[in-house]
CSV table of C-alpha atoms in Angstrom, one decimal:
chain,number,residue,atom,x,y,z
A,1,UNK,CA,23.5,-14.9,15.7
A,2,UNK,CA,21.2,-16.5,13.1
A,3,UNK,CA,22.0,-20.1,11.5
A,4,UNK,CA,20.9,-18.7,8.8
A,5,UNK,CA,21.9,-15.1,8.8
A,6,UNK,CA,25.5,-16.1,9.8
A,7,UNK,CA,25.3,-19.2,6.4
A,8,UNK,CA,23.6,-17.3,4.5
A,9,UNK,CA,23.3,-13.6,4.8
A,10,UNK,CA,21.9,-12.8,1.2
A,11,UNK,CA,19.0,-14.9,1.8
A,12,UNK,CA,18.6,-13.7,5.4
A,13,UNK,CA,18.5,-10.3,3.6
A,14,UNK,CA,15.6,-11.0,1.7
A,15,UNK,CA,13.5,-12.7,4.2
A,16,UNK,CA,14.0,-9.5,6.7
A,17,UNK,CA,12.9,-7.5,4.4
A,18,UNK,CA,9.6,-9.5,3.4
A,19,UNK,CA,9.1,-9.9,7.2
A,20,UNK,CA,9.6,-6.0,7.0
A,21,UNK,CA,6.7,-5.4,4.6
A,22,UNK,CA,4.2,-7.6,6.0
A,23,UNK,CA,4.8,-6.0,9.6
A,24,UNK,CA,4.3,-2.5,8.2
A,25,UNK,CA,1.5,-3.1,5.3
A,26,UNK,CA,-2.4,-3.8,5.5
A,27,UNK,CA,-2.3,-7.3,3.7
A,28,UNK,CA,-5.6,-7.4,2.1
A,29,UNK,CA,-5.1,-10.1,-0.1
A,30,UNK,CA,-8.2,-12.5,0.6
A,31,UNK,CA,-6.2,-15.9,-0.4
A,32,UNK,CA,-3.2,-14.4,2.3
A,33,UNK,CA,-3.3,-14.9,6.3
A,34,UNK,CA,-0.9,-14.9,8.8
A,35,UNK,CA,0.4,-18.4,10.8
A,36,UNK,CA,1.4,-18.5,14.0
A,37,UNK,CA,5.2,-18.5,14.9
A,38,UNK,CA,4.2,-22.2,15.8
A,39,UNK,CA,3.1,-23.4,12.2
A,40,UNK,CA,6.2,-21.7,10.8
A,41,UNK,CA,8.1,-23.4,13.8
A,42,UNK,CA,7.0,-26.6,12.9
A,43,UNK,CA,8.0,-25.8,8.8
A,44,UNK,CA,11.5,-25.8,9.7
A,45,UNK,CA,11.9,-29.4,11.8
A,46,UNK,CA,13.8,-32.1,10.5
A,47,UNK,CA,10.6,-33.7,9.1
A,48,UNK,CA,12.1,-32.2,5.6
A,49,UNK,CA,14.0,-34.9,5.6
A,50,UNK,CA,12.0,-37.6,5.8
A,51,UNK,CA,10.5,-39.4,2.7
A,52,UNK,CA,6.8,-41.5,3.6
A,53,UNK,CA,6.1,-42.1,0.2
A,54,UNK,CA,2.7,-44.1,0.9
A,55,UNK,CA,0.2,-44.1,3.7
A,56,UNK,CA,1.0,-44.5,7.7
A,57,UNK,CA,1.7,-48.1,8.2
A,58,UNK,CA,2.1,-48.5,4.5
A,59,UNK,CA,5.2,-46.8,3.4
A,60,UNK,CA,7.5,-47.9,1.0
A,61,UNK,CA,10.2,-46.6,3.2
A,62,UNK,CA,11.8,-47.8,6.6
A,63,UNK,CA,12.8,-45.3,9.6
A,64,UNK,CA,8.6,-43.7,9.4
A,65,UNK,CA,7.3,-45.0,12.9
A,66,UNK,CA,7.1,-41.4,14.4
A,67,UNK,CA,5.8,-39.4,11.3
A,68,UNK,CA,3.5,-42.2,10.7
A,69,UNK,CA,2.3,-40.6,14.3
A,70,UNK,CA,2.3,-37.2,13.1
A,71,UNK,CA,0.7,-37.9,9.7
A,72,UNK,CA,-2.2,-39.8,11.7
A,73,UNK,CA,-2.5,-36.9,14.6
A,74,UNK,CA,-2.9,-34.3,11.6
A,75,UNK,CA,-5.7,-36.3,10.3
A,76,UNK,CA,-7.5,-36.9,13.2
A,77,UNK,CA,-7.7,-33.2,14.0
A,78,UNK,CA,-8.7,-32.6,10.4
A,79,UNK,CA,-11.7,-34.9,10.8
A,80,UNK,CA,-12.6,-33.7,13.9
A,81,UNK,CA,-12.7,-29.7,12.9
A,82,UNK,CA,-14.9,-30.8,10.0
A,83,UNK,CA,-16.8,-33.3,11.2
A,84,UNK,CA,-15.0,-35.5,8.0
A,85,UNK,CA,-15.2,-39.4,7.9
A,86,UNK,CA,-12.1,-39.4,6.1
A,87,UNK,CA,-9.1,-37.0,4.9
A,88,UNK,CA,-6.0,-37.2,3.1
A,89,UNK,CA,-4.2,-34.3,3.9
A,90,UNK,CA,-1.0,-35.3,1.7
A,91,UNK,CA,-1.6,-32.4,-0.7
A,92,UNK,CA,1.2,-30.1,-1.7
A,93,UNK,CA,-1.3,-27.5,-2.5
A,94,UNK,CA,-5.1,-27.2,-3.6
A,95,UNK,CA,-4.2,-27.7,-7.1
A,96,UNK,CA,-2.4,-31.1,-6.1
A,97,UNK,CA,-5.7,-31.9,-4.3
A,98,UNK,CA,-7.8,-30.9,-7.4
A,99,UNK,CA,-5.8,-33.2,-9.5
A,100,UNK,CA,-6.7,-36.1,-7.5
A,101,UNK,CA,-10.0,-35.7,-7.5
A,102,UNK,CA,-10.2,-35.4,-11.2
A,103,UNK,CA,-8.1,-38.5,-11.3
A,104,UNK,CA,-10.3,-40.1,-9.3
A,105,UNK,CA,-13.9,-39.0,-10.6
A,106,UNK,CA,-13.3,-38.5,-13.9
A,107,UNK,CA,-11.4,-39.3,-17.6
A,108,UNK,CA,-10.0,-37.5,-19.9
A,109,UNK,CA,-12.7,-36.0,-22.2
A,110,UNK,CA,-15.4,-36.4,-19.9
A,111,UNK,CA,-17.4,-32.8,-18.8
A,112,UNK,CA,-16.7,-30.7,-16.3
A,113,UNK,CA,-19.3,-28.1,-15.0
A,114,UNK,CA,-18.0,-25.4,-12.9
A,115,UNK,CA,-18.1,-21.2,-12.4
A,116,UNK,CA,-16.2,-19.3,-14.4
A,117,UNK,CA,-12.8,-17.9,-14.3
A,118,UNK,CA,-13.9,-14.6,-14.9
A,119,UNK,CA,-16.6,-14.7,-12.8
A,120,UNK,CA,-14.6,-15.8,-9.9
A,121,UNK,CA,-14.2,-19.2,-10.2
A,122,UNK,CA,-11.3,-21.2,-9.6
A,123,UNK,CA,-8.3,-21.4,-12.0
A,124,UNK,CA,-8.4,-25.4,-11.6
A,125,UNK,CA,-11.8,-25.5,-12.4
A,126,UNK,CA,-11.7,-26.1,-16.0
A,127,UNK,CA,-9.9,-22.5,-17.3
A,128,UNK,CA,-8.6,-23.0,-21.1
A,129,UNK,CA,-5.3,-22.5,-19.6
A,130,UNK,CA,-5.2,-24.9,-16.7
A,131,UNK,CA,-4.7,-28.7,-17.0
A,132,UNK,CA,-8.2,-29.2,-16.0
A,133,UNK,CA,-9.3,-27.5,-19.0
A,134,UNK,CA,-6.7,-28.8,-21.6
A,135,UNK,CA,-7.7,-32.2,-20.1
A,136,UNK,CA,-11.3,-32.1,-19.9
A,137,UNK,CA,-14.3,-30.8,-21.4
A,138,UNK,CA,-15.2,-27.6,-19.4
A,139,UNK,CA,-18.8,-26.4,-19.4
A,140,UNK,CA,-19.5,-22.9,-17.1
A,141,UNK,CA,-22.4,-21.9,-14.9
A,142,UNK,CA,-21.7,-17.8,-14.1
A,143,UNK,CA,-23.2,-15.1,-12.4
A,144,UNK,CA,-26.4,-12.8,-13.2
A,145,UNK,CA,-25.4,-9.3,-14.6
A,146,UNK,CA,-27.7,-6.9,-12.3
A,147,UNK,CA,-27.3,-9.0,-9.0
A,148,UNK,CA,-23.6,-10.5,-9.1
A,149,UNK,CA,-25.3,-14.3,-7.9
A,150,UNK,CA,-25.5,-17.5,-9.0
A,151,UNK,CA,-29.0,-18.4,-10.6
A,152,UNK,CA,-29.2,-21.7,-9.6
A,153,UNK,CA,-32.0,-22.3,-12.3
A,154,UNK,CA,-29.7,-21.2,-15.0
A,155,UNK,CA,-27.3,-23.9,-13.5
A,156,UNK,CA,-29.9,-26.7,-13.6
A,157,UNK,CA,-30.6,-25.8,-17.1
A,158,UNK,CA,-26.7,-25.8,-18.0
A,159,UNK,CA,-26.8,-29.1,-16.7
A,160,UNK,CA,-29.0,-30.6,-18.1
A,161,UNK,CA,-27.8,-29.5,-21.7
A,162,UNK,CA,-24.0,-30.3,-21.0
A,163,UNK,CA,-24.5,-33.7,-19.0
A,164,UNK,CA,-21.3,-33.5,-16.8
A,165,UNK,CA,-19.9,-35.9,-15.2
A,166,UNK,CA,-19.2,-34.0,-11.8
A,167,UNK,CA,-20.6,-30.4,-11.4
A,168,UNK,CA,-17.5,-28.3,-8.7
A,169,UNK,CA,-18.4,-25.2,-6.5
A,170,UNK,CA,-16.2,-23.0,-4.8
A,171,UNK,CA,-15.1,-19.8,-6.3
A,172,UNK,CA,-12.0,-17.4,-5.6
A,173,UNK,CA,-13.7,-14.2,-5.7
A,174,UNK,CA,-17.1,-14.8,-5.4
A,175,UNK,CA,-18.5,-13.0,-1.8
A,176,UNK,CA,-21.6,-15.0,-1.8
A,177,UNK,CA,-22.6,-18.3,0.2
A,178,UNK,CA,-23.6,-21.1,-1.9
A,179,UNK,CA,-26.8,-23.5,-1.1
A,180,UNK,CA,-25.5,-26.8,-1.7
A,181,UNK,CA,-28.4,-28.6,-0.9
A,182,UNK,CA,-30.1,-26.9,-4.4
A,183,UNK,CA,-27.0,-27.9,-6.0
A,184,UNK,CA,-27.2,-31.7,-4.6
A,185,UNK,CA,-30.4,-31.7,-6.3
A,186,UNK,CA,-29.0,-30.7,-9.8
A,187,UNK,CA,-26.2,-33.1,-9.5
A,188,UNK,CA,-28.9,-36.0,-9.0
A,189,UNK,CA,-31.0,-35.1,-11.4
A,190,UNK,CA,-28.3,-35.3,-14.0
A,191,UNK,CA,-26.4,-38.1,-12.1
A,192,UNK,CA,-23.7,-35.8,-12.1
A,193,UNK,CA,-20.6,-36.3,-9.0
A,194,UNK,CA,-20.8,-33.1,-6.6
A,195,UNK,CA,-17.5,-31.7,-5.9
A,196,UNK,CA,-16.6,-28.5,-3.7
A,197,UNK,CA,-14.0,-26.6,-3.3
A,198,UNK,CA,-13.7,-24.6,0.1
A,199,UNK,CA,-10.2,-23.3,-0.3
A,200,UNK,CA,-11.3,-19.7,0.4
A,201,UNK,CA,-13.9,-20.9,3.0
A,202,UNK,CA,-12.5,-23.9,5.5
A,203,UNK,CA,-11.9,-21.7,7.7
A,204,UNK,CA,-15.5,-20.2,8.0
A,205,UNK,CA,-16.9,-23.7,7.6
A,206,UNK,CA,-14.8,-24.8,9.9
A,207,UNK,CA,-16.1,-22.4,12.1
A,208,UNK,CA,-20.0,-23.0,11.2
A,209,UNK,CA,-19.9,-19.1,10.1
A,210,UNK,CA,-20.9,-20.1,6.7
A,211,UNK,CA,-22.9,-22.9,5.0
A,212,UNK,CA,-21.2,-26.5,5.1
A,213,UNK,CA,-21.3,-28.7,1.8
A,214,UNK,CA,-20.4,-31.9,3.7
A,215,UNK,CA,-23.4,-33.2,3.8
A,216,UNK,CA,-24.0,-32.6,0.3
A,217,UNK,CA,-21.4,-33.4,-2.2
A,218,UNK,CA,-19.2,-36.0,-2.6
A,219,UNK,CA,-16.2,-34.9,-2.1
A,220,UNK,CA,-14.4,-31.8,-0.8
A,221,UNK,CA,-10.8,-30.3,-1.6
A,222,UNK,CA,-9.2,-27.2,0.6
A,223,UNK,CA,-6.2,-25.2,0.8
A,224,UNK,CA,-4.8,-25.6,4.1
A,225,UNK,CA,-3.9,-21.7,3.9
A,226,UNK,CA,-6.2,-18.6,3.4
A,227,UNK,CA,-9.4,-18.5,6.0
A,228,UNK,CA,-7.6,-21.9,7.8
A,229,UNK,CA,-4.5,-20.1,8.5
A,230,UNK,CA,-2.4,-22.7,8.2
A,231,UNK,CA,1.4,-23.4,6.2
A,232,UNK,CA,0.1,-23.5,2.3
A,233,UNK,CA,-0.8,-27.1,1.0
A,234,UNK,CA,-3.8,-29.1,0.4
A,235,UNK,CA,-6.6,-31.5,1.8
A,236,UNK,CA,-9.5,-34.2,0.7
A,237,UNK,CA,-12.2,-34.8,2.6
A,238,UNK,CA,-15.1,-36.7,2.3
A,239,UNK,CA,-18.1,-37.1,4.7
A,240,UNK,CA,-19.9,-40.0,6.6
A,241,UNK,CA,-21.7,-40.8,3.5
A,242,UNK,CA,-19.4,-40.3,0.9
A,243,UNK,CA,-16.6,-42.5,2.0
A,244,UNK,CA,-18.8,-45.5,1.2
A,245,UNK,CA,-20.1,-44.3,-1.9
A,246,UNK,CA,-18.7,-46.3,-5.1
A,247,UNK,CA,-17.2,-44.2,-8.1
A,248,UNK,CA,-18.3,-46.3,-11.0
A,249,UNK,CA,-14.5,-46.2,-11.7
A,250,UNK,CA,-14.1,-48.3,-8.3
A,251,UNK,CA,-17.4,-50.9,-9.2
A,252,UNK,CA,-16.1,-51.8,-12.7
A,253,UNK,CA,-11.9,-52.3,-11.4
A,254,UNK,CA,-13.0,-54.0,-8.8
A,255,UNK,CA,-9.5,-53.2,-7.4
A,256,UNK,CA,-10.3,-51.0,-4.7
A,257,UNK,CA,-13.2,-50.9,-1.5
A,258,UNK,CA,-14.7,-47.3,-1.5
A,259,UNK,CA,-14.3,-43.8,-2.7
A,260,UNK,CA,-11.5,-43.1,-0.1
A,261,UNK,CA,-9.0,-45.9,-1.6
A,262,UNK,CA,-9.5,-43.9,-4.7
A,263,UNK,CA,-8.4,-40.9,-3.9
A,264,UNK,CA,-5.6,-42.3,-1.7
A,265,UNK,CA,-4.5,-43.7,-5.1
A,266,UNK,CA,-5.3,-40.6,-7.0
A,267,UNK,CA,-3.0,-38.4,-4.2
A,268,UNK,CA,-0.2,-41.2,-4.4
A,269,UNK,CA,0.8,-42.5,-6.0
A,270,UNK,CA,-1.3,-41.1,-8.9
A,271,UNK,CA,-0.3,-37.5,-8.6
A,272,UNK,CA,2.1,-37.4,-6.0
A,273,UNK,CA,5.6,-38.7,-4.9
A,274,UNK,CA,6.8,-38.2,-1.3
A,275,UNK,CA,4.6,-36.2,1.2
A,276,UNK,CA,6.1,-32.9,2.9
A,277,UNK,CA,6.1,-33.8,6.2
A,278,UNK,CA,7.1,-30.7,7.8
A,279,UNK,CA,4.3,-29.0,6.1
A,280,UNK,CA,2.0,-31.5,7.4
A,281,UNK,CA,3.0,-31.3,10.9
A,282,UNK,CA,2.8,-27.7,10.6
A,283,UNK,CA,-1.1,-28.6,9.4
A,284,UNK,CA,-1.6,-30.3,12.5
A,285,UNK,CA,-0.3,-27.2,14.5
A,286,UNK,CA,-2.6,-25.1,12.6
A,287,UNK,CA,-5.8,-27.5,12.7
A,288,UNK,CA,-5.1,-27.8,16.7
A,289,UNK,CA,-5.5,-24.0,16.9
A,290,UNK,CA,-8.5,-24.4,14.5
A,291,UNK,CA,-10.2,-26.5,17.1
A,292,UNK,CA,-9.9,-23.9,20.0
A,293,UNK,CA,-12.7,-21.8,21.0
A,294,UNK,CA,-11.3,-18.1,20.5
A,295,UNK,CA,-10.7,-19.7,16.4
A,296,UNK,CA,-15.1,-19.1,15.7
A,297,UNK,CA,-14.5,-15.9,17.7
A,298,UNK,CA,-11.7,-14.7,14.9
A,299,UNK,CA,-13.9,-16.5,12.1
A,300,UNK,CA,-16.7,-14.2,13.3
A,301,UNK,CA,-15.1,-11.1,13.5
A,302,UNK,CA,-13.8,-11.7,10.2
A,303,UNK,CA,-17.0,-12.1,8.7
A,304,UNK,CA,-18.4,-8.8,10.4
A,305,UNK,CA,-15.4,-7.3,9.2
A,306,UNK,CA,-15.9,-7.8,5.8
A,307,UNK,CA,-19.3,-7.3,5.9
A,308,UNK,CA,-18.1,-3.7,7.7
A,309,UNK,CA,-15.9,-3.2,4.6
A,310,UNK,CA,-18.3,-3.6,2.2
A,311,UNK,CA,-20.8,-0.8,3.6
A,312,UNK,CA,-18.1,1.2,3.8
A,313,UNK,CA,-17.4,1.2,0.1
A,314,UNK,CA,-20.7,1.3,-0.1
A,315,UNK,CA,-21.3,4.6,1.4
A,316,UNK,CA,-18.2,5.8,-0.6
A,317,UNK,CA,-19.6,5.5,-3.7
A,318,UNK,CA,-18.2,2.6,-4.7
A,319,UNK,CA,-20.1,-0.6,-6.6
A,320,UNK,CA,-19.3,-3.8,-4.9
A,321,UNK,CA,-20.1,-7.4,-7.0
A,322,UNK,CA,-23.7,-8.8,-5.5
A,323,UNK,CA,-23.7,-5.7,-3.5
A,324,UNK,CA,-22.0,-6.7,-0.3
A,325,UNK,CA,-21.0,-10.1,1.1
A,326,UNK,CA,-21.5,-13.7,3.2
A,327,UNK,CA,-18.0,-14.2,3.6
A,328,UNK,CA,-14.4,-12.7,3.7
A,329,UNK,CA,-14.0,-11.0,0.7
A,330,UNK,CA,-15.4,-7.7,-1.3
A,331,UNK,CA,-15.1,-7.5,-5.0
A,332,UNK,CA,-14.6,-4.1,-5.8
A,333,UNK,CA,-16.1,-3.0,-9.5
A,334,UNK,CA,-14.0,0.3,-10.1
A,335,UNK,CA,-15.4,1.2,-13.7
A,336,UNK,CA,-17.7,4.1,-11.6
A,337,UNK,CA,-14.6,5.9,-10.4
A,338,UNK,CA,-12.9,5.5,-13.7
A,339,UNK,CA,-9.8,3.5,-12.4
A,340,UNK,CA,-8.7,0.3,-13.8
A,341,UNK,CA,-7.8,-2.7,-11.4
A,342,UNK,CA,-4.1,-2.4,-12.1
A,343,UNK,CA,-3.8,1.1,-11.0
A,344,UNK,CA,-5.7,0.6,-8.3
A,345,UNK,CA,-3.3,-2.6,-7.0
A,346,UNK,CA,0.1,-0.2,-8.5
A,347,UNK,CA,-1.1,3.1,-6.3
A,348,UNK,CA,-2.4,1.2,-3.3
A,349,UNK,CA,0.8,-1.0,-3.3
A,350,UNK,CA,2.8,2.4,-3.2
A,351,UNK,CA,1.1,3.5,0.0
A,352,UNK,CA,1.9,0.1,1.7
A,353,UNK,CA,-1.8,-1.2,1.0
A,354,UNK,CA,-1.6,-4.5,-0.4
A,355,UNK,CA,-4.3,-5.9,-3.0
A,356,UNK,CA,-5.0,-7.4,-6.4
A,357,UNK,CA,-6.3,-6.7,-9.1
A,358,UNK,CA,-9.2,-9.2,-10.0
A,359,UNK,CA,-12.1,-9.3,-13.3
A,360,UNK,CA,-15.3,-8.3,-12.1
A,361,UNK,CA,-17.9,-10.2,-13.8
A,362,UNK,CA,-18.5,-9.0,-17.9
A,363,UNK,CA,-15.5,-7.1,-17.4
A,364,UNK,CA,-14.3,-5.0,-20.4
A,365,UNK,CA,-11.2,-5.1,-19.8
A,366,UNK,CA,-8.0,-8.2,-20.1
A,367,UNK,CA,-6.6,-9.9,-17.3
A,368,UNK,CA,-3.7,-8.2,-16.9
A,369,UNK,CA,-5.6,-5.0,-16.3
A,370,UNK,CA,-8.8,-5.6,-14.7
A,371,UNK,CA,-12.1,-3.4,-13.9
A,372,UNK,CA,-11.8,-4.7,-10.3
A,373,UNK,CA,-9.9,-4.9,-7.1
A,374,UNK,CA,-10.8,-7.8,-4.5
A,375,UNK,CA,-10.0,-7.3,-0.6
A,376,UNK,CA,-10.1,-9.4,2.0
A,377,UNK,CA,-10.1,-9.0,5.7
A,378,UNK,CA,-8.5,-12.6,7.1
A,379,UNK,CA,-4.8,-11.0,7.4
A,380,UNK,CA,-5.3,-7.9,9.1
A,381,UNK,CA,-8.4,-9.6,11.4
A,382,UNK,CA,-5.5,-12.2,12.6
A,383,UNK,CA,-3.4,-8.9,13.5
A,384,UNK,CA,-6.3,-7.8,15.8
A,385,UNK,CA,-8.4,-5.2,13.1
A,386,UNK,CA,-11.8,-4.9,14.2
A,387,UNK,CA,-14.2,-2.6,12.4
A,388,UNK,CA,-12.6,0.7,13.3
A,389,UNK,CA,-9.5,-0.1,12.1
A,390,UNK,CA,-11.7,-1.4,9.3
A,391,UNK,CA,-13.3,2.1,8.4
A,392,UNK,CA,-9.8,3.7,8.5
A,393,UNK,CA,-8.5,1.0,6.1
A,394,UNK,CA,-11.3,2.0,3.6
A,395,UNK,CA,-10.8,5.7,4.4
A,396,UNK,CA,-7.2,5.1,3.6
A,397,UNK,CA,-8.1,3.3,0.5
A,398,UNK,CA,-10.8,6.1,-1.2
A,399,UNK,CA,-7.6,8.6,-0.2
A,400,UNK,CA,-5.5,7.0,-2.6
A,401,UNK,CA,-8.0,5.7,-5.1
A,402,UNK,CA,-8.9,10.2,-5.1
A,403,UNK,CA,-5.6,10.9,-6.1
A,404,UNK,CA,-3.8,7.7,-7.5
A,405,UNK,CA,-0.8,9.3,-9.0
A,406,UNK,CA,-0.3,12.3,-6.5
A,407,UNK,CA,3.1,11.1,-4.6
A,408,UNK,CA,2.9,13.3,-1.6
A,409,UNK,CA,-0.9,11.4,-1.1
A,410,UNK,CA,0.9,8.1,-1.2
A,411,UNK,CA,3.5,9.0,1.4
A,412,UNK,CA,0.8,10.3,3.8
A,413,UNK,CA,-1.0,7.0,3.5
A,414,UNK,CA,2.0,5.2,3.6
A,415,UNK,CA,3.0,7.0,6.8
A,416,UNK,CA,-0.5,6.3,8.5
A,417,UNK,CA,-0.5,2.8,7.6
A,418,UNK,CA,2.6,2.2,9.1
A,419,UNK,CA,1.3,3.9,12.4
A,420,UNK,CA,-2.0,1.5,12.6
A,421,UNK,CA,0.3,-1.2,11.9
A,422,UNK,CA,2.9,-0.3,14.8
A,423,UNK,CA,-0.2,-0.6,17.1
A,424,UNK,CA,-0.9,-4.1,16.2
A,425,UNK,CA,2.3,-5.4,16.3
A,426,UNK,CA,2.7,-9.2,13.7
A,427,UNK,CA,6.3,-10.8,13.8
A,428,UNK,CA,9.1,-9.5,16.3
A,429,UNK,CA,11.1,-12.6,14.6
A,430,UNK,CA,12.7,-13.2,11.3
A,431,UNK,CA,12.7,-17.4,12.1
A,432,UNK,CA,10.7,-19.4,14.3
């Protein structure tokens, strides 16, 4: 029997029965993925208990000689996936990472220039309601009304009004690639710092399946979760340029060497206390799998399959954000079928269809409700979903979204799903 089921059997309880709806639902949550049972494997080692507050060979703790080893390996694969000259990959999560960079690049007050919330940026990216924008002065570039994109013009012209003192890319729900190089040139021309967030994207960049900012900006933050599909935490990179590049906050202390002893100091001890080191073994696992071939075969497919997704829609009548997609994600604009994003997530949910509900760009409606719904294909592509599969997910989908509150069209779905699912088959464990 179980450890944990014969310890604990309430929890065990719990865990089944998640393991139970992500077996038998179509995850389509684009931030979600499945790891393999070796990242969770490595998750539950007795690394928990080991604090390494500090840096490998510099830890203000004794007994760290062999996580010192794991902390380094995890590095080094990190570096090598994306071509990095440096990473710190002692982030609990992309938030934590975020924090360190603004520790590092900026003070409090200075501007921030980033895409919007609600035009799907990143929380951490200056929102109202997020540290970053109760701690800095946040400025925001957004999309064009008729095409969904970013009008880089507009963005040059919103810098050079604001004056920021580091422009960030990335977004959460934007289905677009981004042309950093254009952007490299905005942030020089108002000496602005160049920041990107790729926590949607690693893996794809990983993977050369979509643009990479390395060479552009001057410094990167992940999650280690999502396209990666790896345990969920955070990463800093920087590239072959930028580790030498002086923040002006480095010139005038004169107490560190180059950008990356900054951010070191920003992650810990400036953010941070103790580093999960189970979690960052289980990054290791995950970045060694990264570095295989068949991992740009599964980024690829999950491109096409979003790409797949989108003309399905398309032909369905539905009207998707910028009209389609680069990457992993569709951004569903439900207004023209007269649904809201909530009952879209509530009725799809019910049929064992798993979404969110997201704002589509000038939405009319709050965030708790939504116009929009945004899908990802990185979950069910792990499970083996090619485009088939794909076109019955969306067939599935239009189903419900027809008849939203009609129970006996939800249990039809809901029996379907589970018959696609049975045929490619996720977890046959509760623990690793």
């Amino acid at each position: 029997m179980s450890v944990l089921k014969n310890q604990d059997p309430e929890l065990y309880k719990y865990i089944e029965q998640e393991t139970e709806r992500e077996n038998k639902n179509f995850e389509l949550i684009a931030s979600e993925n499945f790891v393999s049972r070796a990242t969770i494997s490595a998750m539950g080692t007795v690394l928990t208990n080991k604090y390494a507050e500090g840096y490998p060979g510099k830890r203000y703790y004794g007994g760290c000689e062999h996580v010192d080893k794991i902390e380094d390996l995890t590095r080094d694969r990190a570096k090598k996936l994306f071509d990095a000259d440096w990473v710190n990959v002692q982030p609990h999560s992309g938030a934590s990472a975020n924090a360190a960079v603004y520790l590092a690049f900026m003070n409090p007050g200075d501007t921030l220039l980033g895409l919007d919330l609600s035009h799907g940026g990143h929380l951490t990216h200056g929102s109202p309601v997020n540290f970053s924008g109760i701690t800095y002065q946040a400025e925001f570039y957004g999309v064009e009304k008729d095409t969904g994109r970013i009008d880089l013009d507009k963005v040059r012209d919103k810098a050079k009004e604001v004056q920021p003192r580091m422009i960030s890319i990335g977004a959460s729900a934007y289905p677009r690639d981004f042309d950093y190089s254009a952007f490299r040139d905005i942030a020089d021309e108002v000496g602005a710092f160049l920041w990107m967030d790729m926590a949607h994207t690693a893996g794809l960049i990983a993977a050369g399946v979509l643009n990479d900012p390395l060479p552009y900006t001057d410094v990167i933050t992940t999650t280690t979760h999502k396209t990666l599909r790896g345990p969920r935490g955070g990463m800093i990179l920087l590239g072959k340029d930028g580790k030498n590049k002086l923040g002006v906050k480095a010139r005038k202390s004169g107490r560190v060497k180059n950008m990356s002893e900054v951010l070191d100091s920003a992650v810990f001890p400036g953010s941070q206390g103790g580093p999960l080191m189970h979690v960052i073994a289980a990054k290791a696992v995950a970045f060694g799998e990264a570095l295989r071939p068949e991992f740009r075969t599964y980024q690829k497919q999950l491109q096409v399959n979003a790409k797949h997704m989108a003309d399905e829609f398309k032909n369905r009548g539905y009207n998707l954000v910028s009209d389609g997609t680069d990457n992993h994600l569709i951004l569903v604009d439900l207004r023209n079928k007269n649904l809201t994003g909530k009952i879209a997530e509530e009725s799809l949910d019910k049929a064992g269809i798993t979404v969110n509900k997201n704002m589509v760009p000038f939405d009319t409606e709050s965030p708790f409700v939504t116009s929009g719904i945004r899908l990802g294909t990185p979950a069910l592509t792990t499970r083996g979903f090619k485009e088939d599969q794909f076109t019955e997910v969306v067939r599935l989908i239009d189903t419900v979204l027809q008849n939203p509150n009609d129970e006996s069209t939800l249990k039809s779905v809901k029996e379907q799903v589970q018959d696609i699912c049975a045929e490619f088959p996720l977890y046959d464990f509760v623990e690793a």
